[in-house]
Amino acid sequence: MLNDRSWHNDVCPSFWFKDGDQYLILWVDYKSPADREYEQERYVIMTAENEGTEADPEVFTHQDSNIVFSAEKESKIFRFLSSR
């Protein structure tokens, strides 16, 4: 289940979810690479940490977060997420 964590000053929308014990954040950038602020693929999933509680999570990436998946095509991100 994806949980919206987007904020008005973020570069692009983002959603957090859990894969086992690991928190992850999915970033969804503009379809057109020319509209993106950073040179990266449209869909990026990074490791994250919950700074809140299980009942009231506050999930963030950090300086030591790693990219665990990235793709340009939505079919690849759907396949990745459905395998979780």
mmCIF file of N, CA, C and O in Angstrom:
data_model
loop_
_atom_site.group_PDB
_atom_site.id
_atom_site.type_symbol
_atom_site.label_atom_id
_atom_site.label_comp_id
_atom_site.label_asym_id
_atom_site.label_seq_id
_atom_site.Cartn_x
_atom_site.Cartn_y
_atom_site.Cartn_z
ATOM 1 N N MET A 1 0.837 -1.174 0.000
ATOM 2 C CA MET A 1 0.000 0.000 0.000
ATOM 3 C C MET A 1 0.890 1.248 0.000
ATOM 4 O O MET A 1 1.784 1.378 0.828
ATOM 5 N N LEU A 2 0.649 2.139 -0.944
ATOM 6 C CA LEU A 2 1.396 3.382 -1.030
ATOM 7 C C LEU A 2 0.706 4.451 -0.200
ATOM 8 O O LEU A 2 -0.506 4.627 -0.280
ATOM 9 N N ASN A 3 1.498 5.174 0.588
ATOM 10 C CA ASN A 3 0.996 6.244 1.438
ATOM 11 C C ASN A 3 1.578 7.569 0.943
ATOM 12 O O ASN A 3 2.805 7.721 0.891
ATOM 13 N N ASP A 4 0.709 8.482 0.577
ATOM 14 C CA ASP A 4 1.155 9.775 0.043
ATOM 15 C C ASP A 4 1.906 10.559 1.119
ATOM 16 O O ASP A 4 1.424 10.723 2.228
ATOM 17 N N ARG A 5 3.107 11.025 0.775
ATOM 18 C CA ARG A 5 3.885 11.860 1.694
ATOM 19 C C ARG A 5 4.356 13.127 0.981
ATOM 20 O O ARG A 5 5.287 13.803 1.404
ATOM 21 N N SER A 6 3.704 13.459 -0.119
ATOM 22 C CA SER A 6 4.077 14.627 -0.913
ATOM 23 C C SER A 6 3.891 15.904 -0.106
ATOM 24 O O SER A 6 3.011 16.000 0.742
ATOM 25 N N TRP A 7 4.709 16.864 -0.409
ATOM 26 C CA TRP A 7 4.663 18.154 0.248
ATOM 27 C C TRP A 7 4.758 19.221 -0.825
ATOM 28 O O TRP A 7 5.391 19.024 -1.850
ATOM 29 N N HIS A 8 4.187 20.370 -0.603
ATOM 30 C CA HIS A 8 4.072 21.400 -1.634
ATOM 31 C C HIS A 8 5.404 21.892 -2.183
ATOM 32 O O HIS A 8 5.478 22.350 -3.311
ATOM 33 N N ASN A 9 6.487 21.790 -1.429
ATOM 34 C CA ASN A 9 7.772 22.284 -1.947
ATOM 35 C C ASN A 9 8.702 21.158 -2.377
ATOM 36 O O ASN A 9 9.866 21.404 -2.658
ATOM 37 N N ASP A 10 8.208 19.921 -2.468
ATOM 38 C CA ASP A 10 9.010 18.806 -2.962
ATOM 39 C C ASP A 10 9.242 18.951 -4.466
ATOM 40 O O ASP A 10 8.431 19.550 -5.176
ATOM 41 N N VAL A 11 10.311 18.367 -4.919
ATOM 42 C CA VAL A 11 10.641 18.378 -6.348
ATOM 43 C C VAL A 11 9.598 17.592 -7.140
ATOM 44 O O VAL A 11 9.260 17.949 -8.258
ATOM 45 N N CYS A 12 9.083 16.507 -6.542
ATOM 46 C CA CYS A 12 8.066 15.688 -7.191
ATOM 47 C C CYS A 12 7.279 14.922 -6.126
ATOM 48 O O CYS A 12 7.715 14.824 -4.984
ATOM 49 N N PRO A 13 6.129 14.382 -6.488
ATOM 50 C CA PRO A 13 5.334 13.617 -5.526
ATOM 51 C C PRO A 13 6.098 12.392 -5.018
ATOM 52 O O PRO A 13 6.932 11.822 -5.729
ATOM 53 N N SER A 14 5.776 11.973 -3.791
ATOM 54 C CA SER A 14 6.425 10.792 -3.225
ATOM 55 C C SER A 14 5.450 10.034 -2.350
ATOM 56 O O SER A 14 4.492 10.603 -1.815
ATOM 57 N N PHE A 15 5.719 8.746 -2.225
ATOM 58 C CA PHE A 15 4.854 7.834 -1.487
ATOM 59 C C PHE A 15 5.737 6.873 -0.697
ATOM 60 O O PHE A 15 6.721 6.367 -1.225
ATOM 61 N N TRP A 16 5.371 6.611 0.561
ATOM 62 C CA TRP A 16 6.150 5.650 1.333
ATOM 63 C C TRP A 16 5.393 4.337 1.443
ATOM 64 O O TRP A 16 4.181 4.291 1.327
ATOM 65 N N PHE A 17 6.157 3.265 1.634
ATOM 66 C CA PHE A 17 5.582 1.947 1.868
ATOM 67 C C PHE A 17 6.619 1.095 2.581
ATOM 68 O O PHE A 17 7.776 1.480 2.714
ATOM 69 N N LYS A 18 6.173 -0.035 3.088
ATOM 70 C CA LYS A 18 7.042 -0.948 3.797
ATOM 71 C C LYS A 18 7.220 -2.221 2.990
ATOM 72 O O LYS A 18 6.258 -2.740 2.424
ATOM 73 N N ASP A 19 8.437 -2.716 2.941
ATOM 74 C CA ASP A 19 8.751 -3.992 2.314
ATOM 75 C C ASP A 19 9.421 -4.828 3.397
ATOM 76 O O ASP A 19 10.608 -4.628 3.680
ATOM 77 N N GLY A 20 8.647 -5.672 4.065
ATOM 78 C CA GLY A 20 9.149 -6.372 5.245
ATOM 79 C C GLY A 20 9.336 -5.362 6.363
ATOM 80 O O GLY A 20 8.407 -4.647 6.720
ATOM 81 N N ASP A 21 10.559 -5.265 6.887
ATOM 82 C CA ASP A 21 10.868 -4.295 7.942
ATOM 83 C C ASP A 21 11.435 -2.992 7.390
ATOM 84 O O ASP A 21 11.669 -2.055 8.136
ATOM 85 N N GLN A 22 11.684 -2.941 6.077
ATOM 86 C CA GLN A 22 12.335 -1.782 5.455
ATOM 87 C C GLN A 22 11.306 -0.777 4.958
ATOM 88 O O GLN A 22 10.387 -1.131 4.217
ATOM 89 N N TYR A 23 11.466 0.482 5.354
ATOM 90 C CA TYR A 23 10.663 1.568 4.798
ATOM 91 C C TYR A 23 11.312 2.020 3.501
ATOM 92 O O TYR A 23 12.541 2.104 3.392
ATOM 93 N N LEU A 24 10.465 2.318 2.512
ATOM 94 C CA LEU A 24 10.934 2.777 1.208
ATOM 95 C C LEU A 24 10.094 3.972 0.772
ATOM 96 O O LEU A 24 8.935 4.105 1.176
ATOM 97 N N ILE A 25 10.699 4.812 -0.059
ATOM 98 C CA ILE A 25 9.972 5.947 -0.631
ATOM 99 C C ILE A 25 10.061 5.864 -2.149
ATOM 100 O O ILE A 25 11.145 5.690 -2.707
ATOM 101 N N LEU A 26 8.913 5.980 -2.786
ATOM 102 C CA LEU A 26 8.807 6.029 -4.238
ATOM 103 C C LEU A 26 8.637 7.479 -4.649
ATOM 104 O O LEU A 26 7.710 8.156 -4.204
ATOM 105 N N TRP A 27 9.549 7.964 -5.486
ATOM 106 C CA TRP A 27 9.453 9.310 -6.053
ATOM 107 C C TRP A 27 8.947 9.166 -7.485
ATOM 108 O O TRP A 27 9.438 8.332 -8.244
ATOM 109 N N VAL A 28 7.981 9.979 -7.865
ATOM 110 C CA VAL A 28 7.405 9.944 -9.207
ATOM 111 C C VAL A 28 7.604 11.313 -9.842
ATOM 112 O O VAL A 28 6.954 12.285 -9.469
ATOM 113 N N ASP A 29 8.503 11.375 -10.802
ATOM 114 C CA ASP A 29 8.855 12.660 -11.418
ATOM 115 C C ASP A 29 8.029 12.909 -12.677
ATOM 116 O O ASP A 29 7.258 12.062 -13.120
ATOM 117 N N TYR A 30 8.215 14.082 -13.273
ATOM 118 C CA TYR A 30 7.517 14.441 -14.504
ATOM 119 C C TYR A 30 7.792 13.423 -15.601
ATOM 120 O O TYR A 30 8.879 12.846 -15.666
ATOM 121 N N LYS A 31 6.816 13.258 -16.470
ATOM 122 C CA LYS A 31 6.972 12.319 -17.588
ATOM 123 C C LYS A 31 8.085 12.771 -18.534
ATOM 124 O O LYS A 31 8.896 11.979 -18.974
ATOM 125 N N SER A 32 8.142 14.065 -18.804
ATOM 126 C CA SER A 32 9.155 14.600 -19.711
ATOM 127 C C SER A 32 10.456 14.881 -18.948
ATOM 128 O O SER A 32 10.452 15.675 -18.002
ATOM 129 N N PRO A 33 11.560 14.279 -19.356
ATOM 130 C CA PRO A 33 12.838 14.546 -18.688
ATOM 131 C C PRO A 33 13.212 16.031 -18.676
ATOM 132 O O PRO A 33 13.865 16.502 -17.755
ATOM 133 N N ALA A 34 12.770 16.790 -19.666
ATOM 134 C CA ALA A 34 13.087 18.215 -19.731
ATOM 135 C C ALA A 34 12.437 19.000 -18.581
ATOM 136 O O ALA A 34 12.916 20.065 -18.203
ATOM 137 N N ASP A 35 11.364 18.459 -18.013
ATOM 138 C CA ASP A 35 10.661 19.128 -16.919
ATOM 139 C C ASP A 35 11.206 18.770 -15.539
ATOM 140 O O ASP A 35 10.795 19.358 -14.547
ATOM 141 N N ARG A 36 12.106 17.815 -15.461
ATOM 142 C CA ARG A 36 12.626 17.343 -14.175
ATOM 143 C C ARG A 36 13.738 18.245 -13.657
ATOM 144 O O ARG A 36 14.550 18.755 -14.418
ATOM 145 N N GLU A 37 13.761 18.418 -12.361
ATOM 146 C CA GLU A 37 14.794 19.240 -11.739
ATOM 147 C C GLU A 37 16.137 18.509 -11.676
ATOM 148 O O GLU A 37 17.193 19.115 -11.770
ATOM 149 N N TYR A 38 16.088 17.184 -11.504
ATOM 150 C CA TYR A 38 17.309 16.372 -11.439
ATOM 151 C C TYR A 38 17.346 15.405 -12.611
ATOM 152 O O TYR A 38 16.307 14.973 -13.099
ATOM 153 N N GLU A 39 18.528 15.038 -13.020
ATOM 154 C CA GLU A 39 18.690 14.063 -14.093
ATOM 155 C C GLU A 39 18.610 12.669 -13.485
ATOM 156 O O GLU A 39 19.600 12.145 -12.990
ATOM 157 N N GLN A 40 17.412 12.123 -13.478
ATOM 158 C CA GLN A 40 17.190 10.783 -12.953
ATOM 159 C C GLN A 40 16.014 10.174 -13.696
ATOM 160 O O GLN A 40 15.307 10.865 -14.421
ATOM 161 N N GLU A 41 15.811 8.893 -13.499
ATOM 162 C CA GLU A 41 14.684 8.246 -14.134
ATOM 163 C C GLU A 41 13.385 8.700 -13.467
ATOM 164 O O GLU A 41 13.406 9.249 -12.360
ATOM 165 N N ARG A 42 12.278 8.488 -14.151
ATOM 166 C CA ARG A 42 10.998 9.002 -13.664
ATOM 167 C C ARG A 42 10.589 8.388 -12.331
ATOM 168 O O ARG A 42 10.057 9.067 -11.461
ATOM 169 N N TYR A 43 10.811 7.100 -12.153
ATOM 170 C CA TYR A 43 10.428 6.398 -10.929
ATOM 171 C C TYR A 43 11.682 5.986 -10.174
ATOM 172 O O TYR A 43 12.542 5.284 -10.723
ATOM 173 N N VAL A 44 11.801 6.408 -8.927
ATOM 174 C CA VAL A 44 12.962 6.077 -8.103
ATOM 175 C C VAL A 44 12.455 5.619 -6.738
ATOM 176 O O VAL A 44 11.625 6.288 -6.121
ATOM 177 N N ILE A 45 12.978 4.475 -6.277
ATOM 178 C CA ILE A 45 12.650 3.984 -4.942
ATOM 179 C C ILE A 45 13.925 3.990 -4.116
ATOM 180 O O ILE A 45 14.959 3.473 -4.546
ATOM 181 N N MET A 46 13.833 4.604 -2.931
ATOM 182 C CA MET A 46 14.986 4.730 -2.040
ATOM 183 C C MET A 46 14.660 4.170 -0.658
ATOM 184 O O MET A 46 13.511 4.197 -0.226
ATOM 185 N N THR A 47 15.699 3.695 0.033
ATOM 186 C CA THR A 47 15.536 3.280 1.414
ATOM 187 C C THR A 47 15.198 4.510 2.249
ATOM 188 O O THR A 47 15.574 5.630 1.910
ATOM 189 N N ALA A 48 14.483 4.278 3.343
ATOM 190 C CA ALA A 48 14.039 5.377 4.199
ATOM 191 C C ALA A 48 13.952 4.890 5.640
ATOM 192 O O ALA A 48 14.085 3.696 5.907
ATOM 193 N N GLU A 49 13.726 5.840 6.534
ATOM 194 C CA GLU A 49 13.574 5.530 7.957
ATOM 195 C C GLU A 49 12.301 6.166 8.485
ATOM 196 O O GLU A 49 11.923 7.255 8.053
ATOM 197 N N ASN A 50 11.675 5.473 9.418
ATOM 198 C CA ASN A 50 10.498 6.001 10.086
ATOM 199 C C ASN A 50 10.961 6.739 11.336
ATOM 200 O O ASN A 50 11.437 6.130 12.283
ATOM 201 N N GLU A 51 10.816 8.046 11.345
ATOM 202 C CA GLU A 51 11.190 8.857 12.504
ATOM 203 C C GLU A 51 10.015 9.042 13.458
ATOM 204 O O GLU A 51 10.155 9.685 14.492
ATOM 205 N N GLY A 52 8.885 8.467 13.105
ATOM 206 C CA GLY A 52 7.709 8.527 13.964
ATOM 207 C C GLY A 52 7.512 7.188 14.647
ATOM 208 O O GLY A 52 8.465 6.498 14.996
ATOM 209 N N THR A 53 6.258 6.822 14.816
ATOM 210 C CA THR A 53 5.910 5.540 15.425
ATOM 211 C C THR A 53 5.210 4.680 14.380
ATOM 212 O O THR A 53 4.864 5.159 13.297
ATOM 213 N N GLU A 54 4.969 3.419 14.724
ATOM 214 C CA GLU A 54 4.224 2.550 13.802
ATOM 215 C C GLU A 54 2.806 3.087 13.598
ATOM 216 O O GLU A 54 2.267 3.021 12.502
ATOM 217 N N ALA A 55 2.206 3.619 14.663
ATOM 218 C CA ALA A 55 0.842 4.147 14.575
ATOM 219 C C ALA A 55 0.776 5.481 13.835
ATOM 220 O O ALA A 55 -0.225 5.798 13.201
ATOM 221 N N ASP A 56 1.836 6.275 13.913
ATOM 222 C CA ASP A 56 1.880 7.596 13.283
ATOM 223 C C ASP A 56 3.240 7.782 12.599
ATOM 224 O O ASP A 56 4.098 8.516 13.084
ATOM 225 N N PRO A 57 3.435 7.099 11.460
ATOM 226 C CA PRO A 57 4.743 7.120 10.808
ATOM 227 C C PRO A 57 5.095 8.471 10.183
ATOM 228 O O PRO A 57 4.228 9.187 9.703
ATOM 229 N N GLU A 58 6.376 8.796 10.249
ATOM 230 C CA GLU A 58 6.957 9.956 9.577
ATOM 231 C C GLU A 58 8.191 9.431 8.849
ATOM 232 O O GLU A 58 9.252 9.296 9.435
ATOM 233 N N VAL A 59 8.021 9.128 7.573
ATOM 234 C CA VAL A 59 9.036 8.413 6.803
ATOM 235 C C VAL A 59 9.823 9.388 5.931
ATOM 236 O O VAL A 59 9.244 10.161 5.172
ATOM 237 N N PHE A 60 11.159 9.317 6.066
ATOM 238 C CA PHE A 60 12.050 10.235 5.354
ATOM 239 C C PHE A 60 13.258 9.493 4.789
ATOM 240 O O PHE A 60 13.721 8.515 5.376
ATOM 241 N N THR A 61 13.779 9.999 3.676
ATOM 242 C CA THR A 61 15.088 9.549 3.205
ATOM 243 C C THR A 61 16.143 10.359 3.948
ATOM 244 O O THR A 61 15.844 11.412 4.514
ATOM 245 N N HIS A 62 17.368 9.847 3.933
ATOM 246 C CA HIS A 62 18.471 10.504 4.607
ATOM 247 C C HIS A 62 19.696 10.504 3.706
ATOM 248 O O HIS A 62 19.693 9.903 2.629
ATOM 249 N N GLN A 63 20.715 11.129 4.161
ATOM 250 C CA GLN A 63 21.970 11.230 3.424
ATOM 251 C C GLN A 63 22.516 9.851 3.042
ATOM 252 O O GLN A 63 23.104 9.687 1.989
ATOM 253 N N ASP A 64 22.297 8.860 3.902
ATOM 254 C CA ASP A 64 22.805 7.514 3.635
ATOM 255 C C ASP A 64 21.772 6.603 2.975
ATOM 256 O O ASP A 64 21.989 5.396 2.850
ATOM 257 N N SER A 65 20.649 7.139 2.516
ATOM 258 C CA SER A 65 19.648 6.344 1.810
ATOM 259 C C SER A 65 20.200 5.875 0.471
ATOM 260 O O SER A 65 20.986 6.585 -0.171
ATOM 261 N N ASN A 66 19.762 4.700 0.067
ATOM 262 C CA ASN A 66 20.218 4.115 -1.193
ATOM 263 C C ASN A 66 19.069 3.954 -2.170
ATOM 264 O O ASN A 66 17.934 3.698 -1.756
ATOM 265 N N ILE A 67 19.378 4.068 -3.441
ATOM 266 C CA ILE A 67 18.394 3.773 -4.483
ATOM 267 C C ILE A 67 18.332 2.254 -4.621
ATOM 268 O O ILE A 67 19.356 1.609 -4.827
ATOM 269 N N VAL A 68 17.133 1.684 -4.481
ATOM 270 C CA VAL A 68 16.976 0.244 -4.627
ATOM 271 C C VAL A 68 16.334 -0.124 -5.959
ATOM 272 O O VAL A 68 16.391 -1.277 -6.375
ATOM 273 N N PHE A 69 15.731 0.868 -6.623
ATOM 274 C CA PHE A 69 15.106 0.624 -7.922
ATOM 275 C C PHE A 69 14.902 1.946 -8.625
ATOM 276 O O PHE A 69 14.584 2.949 -7.985
ATOM 277 N N SER A 70 15.080 1.947 -9.940
ATOM 278 C CA SER A 70 14.727 3.114 -10.740
ATOM 279 C C SER A 70 14.333 2.639 -12.134
ATOM 280 O O SER A 70 14.851 1.637 -12.629
ATOM 281 N N ALA A 71 13.404 3.350 -12.738
ATOM 282 C CA ALA A 71 12.925 2.988 -14.066
ATOM 283 C C ALA A 71 12.296 4.199 -14.725
ATOM 284 O O ALA A 71 11.805 5.107 -14.054
ATOM 285 N N GLU A 72 12.303 4.172 -16.017
ATOM 286 C CA GLU A 72 11.666 5.235 -16.789
ATOM 287 C C GLU A 72 10.223 4.855 -17.144
ATOM 288 O O GLU A 72 9.343 5.701 -17.169
ATOM 289 N N LYS A 73 10.006 3.575 -17.389
ATOM 290 C CA LYS A 73 8.687 3.125 -17.845
ATOM 291 C C LYS A 73 7.810 2.677 -16.686
ATOM 292 O O LYS A 73 8.259 1.995 -15.772
ATOM 293 N N GLU A 74 6.539 3.053 -16.753
ATOM 294 C CA GLU A 74 5.627 2.692 -15.674
ATOM 295 C C GLU A 74 5.397 1.186 -15.594
ATOM 296 O O GLU A 74 5.143 0.657 -14.507
ATOM 297 N N SER A 75 5.519 0.472 -16.692
ATOM 298 C CA SER A 75 5.340 -0.985 -16.643
ATOM 299 C C SER A 75 6.381 -1.625 -15.718
ATOM 300 O O SER A 75 6.076 -2.587 -15.005
ATOM 301 N N LYS A 76 7.581 -1.077 -15.682
ATOM 302 C CA LYS A 76 8.635 -1.628 -14.821
ATOM 303 C C LYS A 76 8.367 -1.337 -13.351
ATOM 304 O O LYS A 76 8.607 -2.186 -12.491
ATOM 305 N N ILE A 77 7.867 -0.147 -13.043
ATOM 306 C CA ILE A 77 7.585 0.166 -11.644
ATOM 307 C C ILE A 77 6.386 -0.647 -11.157
ATOM 308 O O ILE A 77 6.379 -1.143 -10.029
ATOM 309 N N PHE A 78 5.394 -0.845 -12.013
ATOM 310 C CA PHE A 78 4.244 -1.678 -11.635
ATOM 311 C C PHE A 78 4.686 -3.113 -11.362
ATOM 312 O O PHE A 78 4.259 -3.722 -10.393
ATOM 313 N N ARG A 79 5.563 -3.626 -12.201
ATOM 314 C CA ARG A 79 6.071 -4.984 -12.021
ATOM 315 C C ARG A 79 6.857 -5.093 -10.718
ATOM 316 O O ARG A 79 6.707 -6.042 -9.959
ATOM 317 N N PHE A 80 7.703 -4.096 -10.436
ATOM 318 C CA PHE A 80 8.483 -4.101 -9.197
ATOM 319 C C PHE A 80 7.574 -4.058 -7.975
ATOM 320 O O PHE A 80 7.723 -4.849 -7.048
ATOM 321 N N LEU A 81 6.607 -3.146 -7.980
ATOM 322 C CA LEU A 81 5.723 -3.002 -6.819
ATOM 323 C C LEU A 81 4.821 -4.226 -6.631
ATOM 324 O O LEU A 81 4.554 -4.630 -5.509
ATOM 325 N N SER A 82 4.357 -4.812 -7.717
ATOM 326 C CA SER A 82 3.476 -5.975 -7.585
ATOM 327 C C SER A 82 4.223 -7.213 -7.096
ATOM 328 O O SER A 82 3.602 -8.132 -6.574
ATOM 329 N N SER A 83 5.542 -7.219 -7.212
ATOM 330 C CA SER A 83 6.333 -8.359 -6.731
ATOM 331 C C SER A 83 6.586 -8.270 -5.237
ATOM 332 O O SER A 83 7.149 -9.181 -4.638
ATOM 333 N N ARG A 84 6.203 -7.180 -4.617
ATOM 334 C CA ARG A 84 6.434 -6.973 -3.173
ATOM 335 C C ARG A 84 5.290 -7.495 -2.371
ATOM 336 O O ARG A 84 4.195 -7.425 -2.552
#
